[in-house]
């Protein structure tokens, strides 16, 4: 095991940092497994996580130096290993906010896509160089990226090598927040602190039920929604929060 992933626990927030800047945080097999392990073993009190990258770039994608000499069977198992690791991020214990800057490319974009919120600073750029390297996405990107930006945009990126800058990337749907250079992690932590205050069951529903409902036919989705709503509202924490509002003790929604 290497030390290419740094984990800092700040109260209810875990800050998880890709820390291989000399290789632009390229994702070696060992780093992918470290990410899996980190999300599998977050301490109990953690309620939200921030994922960012050290140096000038979030992540340069798959470590291409490990790609050589892999046959078809090994290639399939390698892709499945990525799937298993990134599922731990998407369907792990807490919402994850990605703080993006510089290159968010290839497998780095696949990693960002499995997070629940993406904050990008104005240096961020998005690309899928797999197309020009003669390979394909293998870290869940074929499933997750079209859900962010649409199949047509992803096809164009891979066929033509198109690179989206931060502003166009936000419009296309890569990131929900765009901030000045160097501010992505600060903004992501601020959002994580808000997320950490939610009832855990609400966060669970958003992470685990919402994406499944989105994949279900409408009649099944309505039923799943009703079941999840009933479970969430029956938790003592939900009752306390609703009571606090009715008693005038909770915040009103403020105009945006
Ligand atoms: C790497 C990698 C890497 C950098 N694997 N070593 N991803 C790509 O095709 C993107 C490849 N990388 C780049 O296009 C650029 O490196 C960046 C735009 C990200 C950054 O540029 P720059 O000028 O800051 O850095 P650099 O000089 O290109 O790279 C610095 C070092 O990092 C250099 O090594 P050095 O030993 O010569 O110092 C690079 O070789 C190394 N490096 N990126 C290995 N990706 C689950 S399937 C997913 C499939 C994919 O992700 S394919 C897309 C792979």
CSV table of C-alpha atoms and ligand atoms in Angstrom, one decimal:
chain,number,residue,atom,x,y,z
A,1,UNK,CA,0.0,0.0,0.0
A,2,UNK,CA,1.3,3.4,-0.9
A,3,UNK,CA,0.6,6.8,0.8
A,4,UNK,CA,-1.0,8.4,-2.2
A,5,UNK,CA,-4.2,9.2,-0.4
A,6,UNK,CA,-4.3,11.6,2.5
A,7,UNK,CA,-7.2,11.5,4.9
A,8,UNK,CA,-7.9,14.3,7.4
A,9,UNK,CA,-10.9,14.1,9.8
A,10,UNK,CA,-12.2,17.5,10.8
A,11,UNK,CA,-15.1,16.8,13.1
A,12,UNK,CA,-18.0,15.5,11.0
A,13,UNK,CA,-16.1,16.1,7.7
A,14,UNK,CA,-13.5,13.8,6.1
A,15,UNK,CA,-11.2,15.4,3.6
A,16,UNK,CA,-9.8,12.8,1.3
A,17,UNK,CA,-7.0,14.0,-1.0
A,18,UNK,CA,-5.4,12.4,-4.0
A,19,UNK,CA,-1.7,13.0,-3.2
A,20,UNK,CA,0.4,12.0,-6.1
A,21,UNK,CA,1.1,15.4,-7.7
A,22,UNK,CA,4.3,14.4,-9.5
A,23,UNK,CA,2.1,12.1,-11.6
A,24,UNK,CA,-0.8,14.5,-11.7
A,25,UNK,CA,-2.7,12.2,-9.3
A,26,UNK,CA,-2.9,9.5,-11.9
A,27,UNK,CA,-4.9,6.6,-10.5
A,28,UNK,CA,-2.6,3.5,-10.1
A,29,UNK,CA,-4.3,0.3,-9.0
A,30,UNK,CA,-3.0,0.8,-5.5
A,31,UNK,CA,-4.5,4.3,-5.4
A,32,UNK,CA,-7.9,3.0,-6.6
A,33,UNK,CA,-7.8,0.4,-3.8
A,34,UNK,CA,-6.8,3.1,-1.3
A,35,UNK,CA,-9.9,5.1,-2.3
A,36,UNK,CA,-12.0,2.0,-1.8
A,37,UNK,CA,-10.6,1.3,1.6
A,38,UNK,CA,-10.9,4.9,2.7
A,39,UNK,CA,-14.6,5.0,2.0
A,40,UNK,CA,-15.1,1.5,3.5
A,41,UNK,CA,-13.6,2.5,6.8
A,42,UNK,CA,-14.6,6.1,7.5
A,43,UNK,CA,-14.8,6.8,11.3
A,44,UNK,CA,-18.3,6.6,12.7
A,45,UNK,CA,-18.8,10.3,13.4
A,46,UNK,CA,-18.1,11.4,9.8
A,47,UNK,CA,-21.3,12.7,8.1
A,48,UNK,CA,-19.9,14.0,4.8
A,49,UNK,CA,-16.7,13.8,2.8
A,50,UNK,CA,-14.7,16.1,0.5
A,51,UNK,CA,-12.5,14.6,-2.2
A,52,UNK,CA,-9.9,16.8,-3.8
A,53,UNK,CA,-6.4,16.5,-5.4
A,54,UNK,CA,-3.0,17.9,-4.5
A,55,UNK,CA,-1.0,20.0,-6.9
A,56,UNK,CA,-2.1,21.7,-10.1
A,57,UNK,CA,-4.6,19.1,-11.2
A,58,UNK,CA,-7.5,17.1,-9.7
A,59,UNK,CA,-6.6,13.9,-11.5
A,60,UNK,CA,-5.0,12.8,-14.8
A,61,UNK,CA,-7.0,9.6,-14.9
A,62,UNK,CA,-5.8,6.0,-15.2
A,63,UNK,CA,-2.1,5.5,-14.6
A,64,UNK,CA,-1.2,4.7,-18.2
A,65,UNK,CA,2.1,3.1,-17.2
A,66,UNK,CA,0.1,0.2,-15.7
A,67,UNK,CA,-2.0,-0.3,-18.9
A,68,UNK,CA,0.6,-2.1,-20.9
A,69,UNK,CA,0.7,-6.0,-21.1
A,70,UNK,CA,-2.9,-6.5,-19.9
A,71,UNK,CA,-4.9,-9.2,-21.8
A,72,UNK,CA,-8.7,-9.0,-22.3
A,73,UNK,CA,-9.6,-11.0,-19.2
A,74,UNK,CA,-7.3,-9.0,-17.0
A,75,UNK,CA,-8.7,-5.8,-18.6
A,76,UNK,CA,-12.2,-6.8,-17.7
A,77,UNK,CA,-11.3,-7.6,-14.1
A,78,UNK,CA,-9.4,-4.3,-13.8
A,79,UNK,CA,-12.4,-2.4,-14.9
A,80,UNK,CA,-14.6,-4.3,-12.5
A,81,UNK,CA,-12.1,-3.5,-9.7
A,82,UNK,CA,-12.6,0.2,-10.5
A,83,UNK,CA,-16.4,-0.3,-10.5
A,84,UNK,CA,-16.2,-1.9,-7.1
A,85,UNK,CA,-14.0,0.9,-5.7
A,86,UNK,CA,-16.1,3.8,-7.1
A,87,UNK,CA,-19.3,2.1,-5.9
A,88,UNK,CA,-17.9,2.5,-2.4
A,89,UNK,CA,-17.7,6.3,-3.1
A,90,UNK,CA,-21.2,6.6,-4.6
A,91,UNK,CA,-23.0,4.2,-2.3
A,92,UNK,CA,-20.8,4.5,0.7
A,93,UNK,CA,-21.8,5.8,4.1
A,94,UNK,CA,-21.8,9.6,3.5
A,95,UNK,CA,-22.3,12.1,0.7
A,96,UNK,CA,-19.1,13.1,-1.1
A,97,UNK,CA,-18.4,16.5,-2.5
A,98,UNK,CA,-15.7,16.6,-5.2
A,99,UNK,CA,-13.5,19.8,-5.3
A,100,UNK,CA,-12.1,20.0,-8.8
A,101,UNK,CA,-9.3,22.0,-10.4
A,102,UNK,CA,-7.0,21.6,-13.3
A,103,UNK,CA,-7.3,18.4,-15.2
A,104,UNK,CA,-10.4,16.3,-14.5
A,105,UNK,CA,-9.8,13.8,-17.2
A,106,UNK,CA,-10.4,10.2,-18.1
A,107,UNK,CA,-10.6,8.1,-15.0
A,108,UNK,CA,-10.4,11.4,-13.0
A,109,UNK,CA,-13.7,12.5,-14.5
A,110,UNK,CA,-15.1,9.0,-13.8
A,111,UNK,CA,-14.1,9.4,-10.2
A,112,UNK,CA,-15.6,12.9,-10.0
A,113,UNK,CA,-18.8,11.6,-11.6
A,114,UNK,CA,-19.4,9.1,-8.8
A,115,UNK,CA,-19.4,11.9,-6.2
A,116,UNK,CA,-22.7,13.5,-5.1
A,117,UNK,CA,-21.8,17.2,-5.6
A,118,UNK,CA,-19.1,18.6,-7.8
A,119,UNK,CA,-17.5,22.0,-7.1
A,120,UNK,CA,-15.1,23.2,-9.8
A,121,UNK,CA,-12.7,26.2,-9.8
A,122,UNK,CA,-12.1,28.2,-12.9
A,123,UNK,CA,-8.9,26.3,-13.7
A,124,UNK,CA,-10.8,23.0,-14.2
A,125,UNK,CA,-11.0,21.3,-17.5
A,126,UNK,CA,-12.8,18.1,-18.6
A,127,UNK,CA,-11.7,15.6,-21.2
A,128,UNK,CA,-12.0,11.9,-22.1
A,129,UNK,CA,-8.6,11.2,-23.8
A,130,UNK,CA,-9.5,7.5,-23.9
A,131,UNK,CA,-10.8,8.2,-27.4
A,132,UNK,CA,-7.3,9.3,-28.7
A,133,UNK,CA,-5.4,6.6,-26.7
A,134,UNK,CA,-7.3,3.8,-28.4
A,135,UNK,CA,-9.1,2.7,-25.3
A,136,UNK,CA,-12.5,3.1,-23.7
A,137,UNK,CA,-13.8,4.3,-20.4
A,138,UNK,CA,-13.7,1.6,-17.8
A,139,UNK,CA,-14.4,3.2,-14.4
A,140,UNK,CA,-18.1,3.5,-14.7
A,141,UNK,CA,-17.9,6.6,-17.0
A,142,UNK,CA,-20.1,5.1,-19.7
A,143,UNK,CA,-22.9,4.8,-17.1
A,144,UNK,CA,-22.4,7.9,-15.0
A,145,UNK,CA,-21.1,10.6,-17.4
A,146,UNK,CA,-24.1,10.5,-19.8
A,147,UNK,CA,-26.3,11.0,-16.8
A,148,UNK,CA,-24.4,14.2,-16.1
A,149,UNK,CA,-24.0,15.7,-19.6
A,150,UNK,CA,-26.0,13.4,-22.0
A,151,UNK,CA,-24.8,10.7,-24.3
A,152,UNK,CA,-24.4,13.1,-27.3
A,153,UNK,CA,-21.8,15.3,-25.4
A,154,UNK,CA,-19.9,12.3,-24.2
A,155,UNK,CA,-19.8,10.8,-27.6
A,156,UNK,CA,-18.5,14.0,-29.1
A,157,UNK,CA,-15.8,14.3,-26.4
A,158,UNK,CA,-14.5,10.8,-27.0
A,159,UNK,CA,-14.7,11.0,-30.8
A,160,UNK,CA,-13.1,14.4,-31.2
A,161,UNK,CA,-11.1,14.9,-28.1
A,162,UNK,CA,-13.1,18.0,-27.2
A,163,UNK,CA,-12.0,19.6,-23.9
A,164,UNK,CA,-14.6,21.6,-21.9
A,165,UNK,CA,-13.3,24.5,-19.9
A,166,UNK,CA,-14.6,25.2,-16.4
A,167,UNK,CA,-17.4,27.7,-17.5
A,168,UNK,CA,-18.6,25.5,-20.4
A,169,UNK,CA,-18.3,22.4,-18.1
A,170,UNK,CA,-20.6,23.9,-15.5
A,171,UNK,CA,-23.2,24.7,-18.2
A,172,UNK,CA,-22.9,21.2,-19.6
A,173,UNK,CA,-23.5,19.7,-16.2
A,174,UNK,CA,-20.1,18.5,-15.0
A,175,UNK,CA,-20.2,20.7,-11.9
A,176,UNK,CA,-23.0,22.2,-9.9
A,177,UNK,CA,-20.8,25.1,-8.5
A,178,UNK,CA,-18.1,27.2,-10.2
A,179,UNK,CA,-15.8,29.2,-8.0
A,180,UNK,CA,-12.6,31.4,-8.4
A,181,UNK,CA,-9.2,29.6,-8.7
A,182,UNK,CA,-8.1,27.9,-5.5
A,183,UNK,CA,-11.5,28.1,-3.9
A,184,UNK,CA,-12.9,24.7,-4.7
A,185,UNK,CA,-11.9,22.9,-1.5
A,186,UNK,CA,-13.1,25.8,0.7
A,187,UNK,CA,-16.5,25.8,-1.0
A,188,UNK,CA,-16.7,22.0,-0.9
A,189,UNK,CA,-16.0,22.0,2.9
A,190,UNK,CA,-18.6,24.7,3.4
A,191,UNK,CA,-21.2,22.6,1.5
A,192,UNK,CA,-20.1,19.5,3.4
A,193,UNK,CA,-20.7,21.2,6.7
A,194,UNK,CA,-24.3,22.0,5.5
A,195,UNK,CA,-24.8,18.4,4.3
A,196,UNK,CA,-23.5,17.0,7.6
A,197,UNK,CA,-26.3,18.8,9.4
A,198,UNK,CA,-29.0,16.9,7.6
A,199,UNK,CA,-30.8,14.0,9.1
A,200,UNK,CA,-28.7,11.0,8.2
A,201,UNK,CA,-31.7,9.1,6.8
A,202,UNK,CA,-32.4,12.0,4.4
A,203,UNK,CA,-28.8,11.9,3.2
A,204,UNK,CA,-29.1,8.1,2.9
A,205,UNK,CA,-32.3,8.4,0.8
A,206,UNK,CA,-30.7,10.9,-1.5
A,207,UNK,CA,-27.6,8.8,-2.0
A,208,UNK,CA,-29.2,5.4,-2.2
A,209,UNK,CA,-32.8,5.8,-3.2
A,210,UNK,CA,-32.8,8.8,-5.6
A,211,UNK,CA,-30.4,7.3,-8.2
A,212,UNK,CA,-32.2,3.9,-8.1
A,213,UNK,CA,-35.6,5.7,-8.5
A,214,UNK,CA,-34.2,7.5,-11.5
A,215,UNK,CA,-33.5,4.1,-13.1
A,216,UNK,CA,-36.9,2.7,-12.4
A,217,UNK,CA,-40.0,2.8,-14.5
A,218,UNK,CA,-42.2,5.6,-13.2
A,219,UNK,CA,-44.8,3.3,-11.5
A,220,UNK,CA,-42.0,1.5,-9.6
A,221,UNK,CA,-40.3,4.8,-8.8
A,222,UNK,CA,-43.4,6.2,-7.2
A,223,UNK,CA,-43.7,3.2,-5.0
A,224,UNK,CA,-40.0,3.3,-4.0
A,225,UNK,CA,-40.4,7.0,-3.3
A,226,UNK,CA,-43.4,6.4,-1.1
A,227,UNK,CA,-41.6,3.7,0.9
A,228,UNK,CA,-38.5,5.9,1.4
A,229,UNK,CA,-40.6,8.9,2.3
A,230,UNK,CA,-42.5,6.9,4.9
A,231,UNK,CA,-39.3,5.6,6.5
A,232,UNK,CA,-37.6,9.0,6.5
A,233,UNK,CA,-40.5,10.8,8.1
A,234,UNK,CA,-41.0,8.2,10.8
A,235,UNK,CA,-37.5,8.8,12.2
A,236,UNK,CA,-37.5,10.6,15.6
A,237,UNK,CA,-35.1,13.2,14.1
A,238,UNK,CA,-37.6,14.1,11.3
A,239,UNK,CA,-40.4,14.6,13.9
A,240,UNK,CA,-38.2,16.8,16.0
A,241,UNK,CA,-37.2,19.0,13.0
A,242,UNK,CA,-40.8,19.4,11.8
A,243,UNK,CA,-41.9,20.2,15.4
A,244,UNK,CA,-39.2,22.8,15.6
A,245,UNK,CA,-40.4,24.5,12.4
A,246,UNK,CA,-44.0,24.5,13.6
A,247,UNK,CA,-42.9,26.0,16.9
A,248,UNK,CA,-41.1,28.8,15.1
A,249,UNK,CA,-37.7,27.5,16.2
A,250,UNK,CA,-36.3,26.4,12.8
A,251,UNK,CA,-35.0,28.5,9.9
A,252,UNK,CA,-37.4,29.5,7.1
A,253,UNK,CA,-36.4,29.0,3.5
A,254,UNK,CA,-34.7,32.2,2.4
A,255,UNK,CA,-35.1,33.7,-1.0
A,256,UNK,CA,-32.1,32.6,-3.1
B,1,LIG,C1,0.9,10.3,-16.0
B,1,LIG,C2,-0.4,10.5,-16.4
B,1,LIG,C3,-1.2,9.3,-16.5
B,1,LIG,C4,0.5,12.4,-16.3
B,1,LIG,N1,-0.7,8.1,-16.3
B,1,LIG,N2,1.5,9.1,-15.9
B,1,LIG,N3,-5.2,10.1,-19.0
B,1,LIG,C5,-4.6,10.8,-19.9
B,1,LIG,O1,-4.5,10.5,-21.1
B,1,LIG,C6,-4.1,12.2,-19.5
B,1,LIG,C7,-2.6,12.2,-19.5
B,1,LIG,N4,-2.0,13.3,-18.9
B,1,LIG,C8,-2.0,14.6,-19.5
B,1,LIG,O2,-2.6,14.8,-20.5
B,1,LIG,C9,-1.2,15.6,-18.7
B,1,LIG,O3,-0.3,14.9,-17.9
B,1,LIG,C10,-2.1,16.6,-17.9
B,1,LIG,C11,-2.9,17.5,-18.8
B,1,LIG,C12,-3.0,15.8,-16.9
B,1,LIG,C13,-1.1,17.4,-17.0
B,1,LIG,O4,-0.1,18.0,-17.8
B,1,LIG,P1,1.2,18.6,-17.1
B,1,LIG,O5,2.0,19.3,-18.2
B,1,LIG,O6,0.9,19.3,-15.9
B,1,LIG,O7,2.0,17.3,-16.6
B,1,LIG,P2,2.9,16.2,-17.5
B,1,LIG,O8,4.3,16.8,-17.7
B,1,LIG,O9,2.2,15.8,-18.7
B,1,LIG,O10,3.0,15.0,-16.5
B,1,LIG,C14,3.8,15.0,-15.4
B,1,LIG,C15,4.2,13.6,-15.1
B,1,LIG,O11,3.0,12.8,-14.8
B,1,LIG,C16,4.8,12.9,-16.3
B,1,LIG,O12,5.7,11.9,-15.7
B,1,LIG,P3,7.3,12.2,-15.6
B,1,LIG,O13,7.8,10.9,-15.0
B,1,LIG,O14,7.7,12.4,-17.1
B,1,LIG,O15,7.4,13.4,-14.8
B,1,LIG,C17,3.7,12.2,-16.9
B,1,LIG,O16,4.0,11.0,-17.7
B,1,LIG,C18,2.9,11.7,-15.7
B,1,LIG,N5,1.5,11.5,-16.0
B,1,LIG,N6,-0.7,11.8,-16.5
B,1,LIG,C19,0.6,8.0,-16.0
B,1,LIG,N7,-2.5,9.4,-16.8
B,1,LIG,C20,-10.7,3.1,-15.7
B,1,LIG,S1,-10.3,3.5,-17.2
B,1,LIG,C21,-9.8,5.1,-17.3
B,1,LIG,C22,-9.1,5.4,-18.6
B,1,LIG,C23,-8.3,6.6,-18.5
B,1,LIG,O17,-8.3,7.4,-17.6
B,1,LIG,S2,-7.5,7.0,-20.0
B,1,LIG,C24,-7.0,8.7,-19.8
B,1,LIG,C25,-5.6,8.7,-19.1
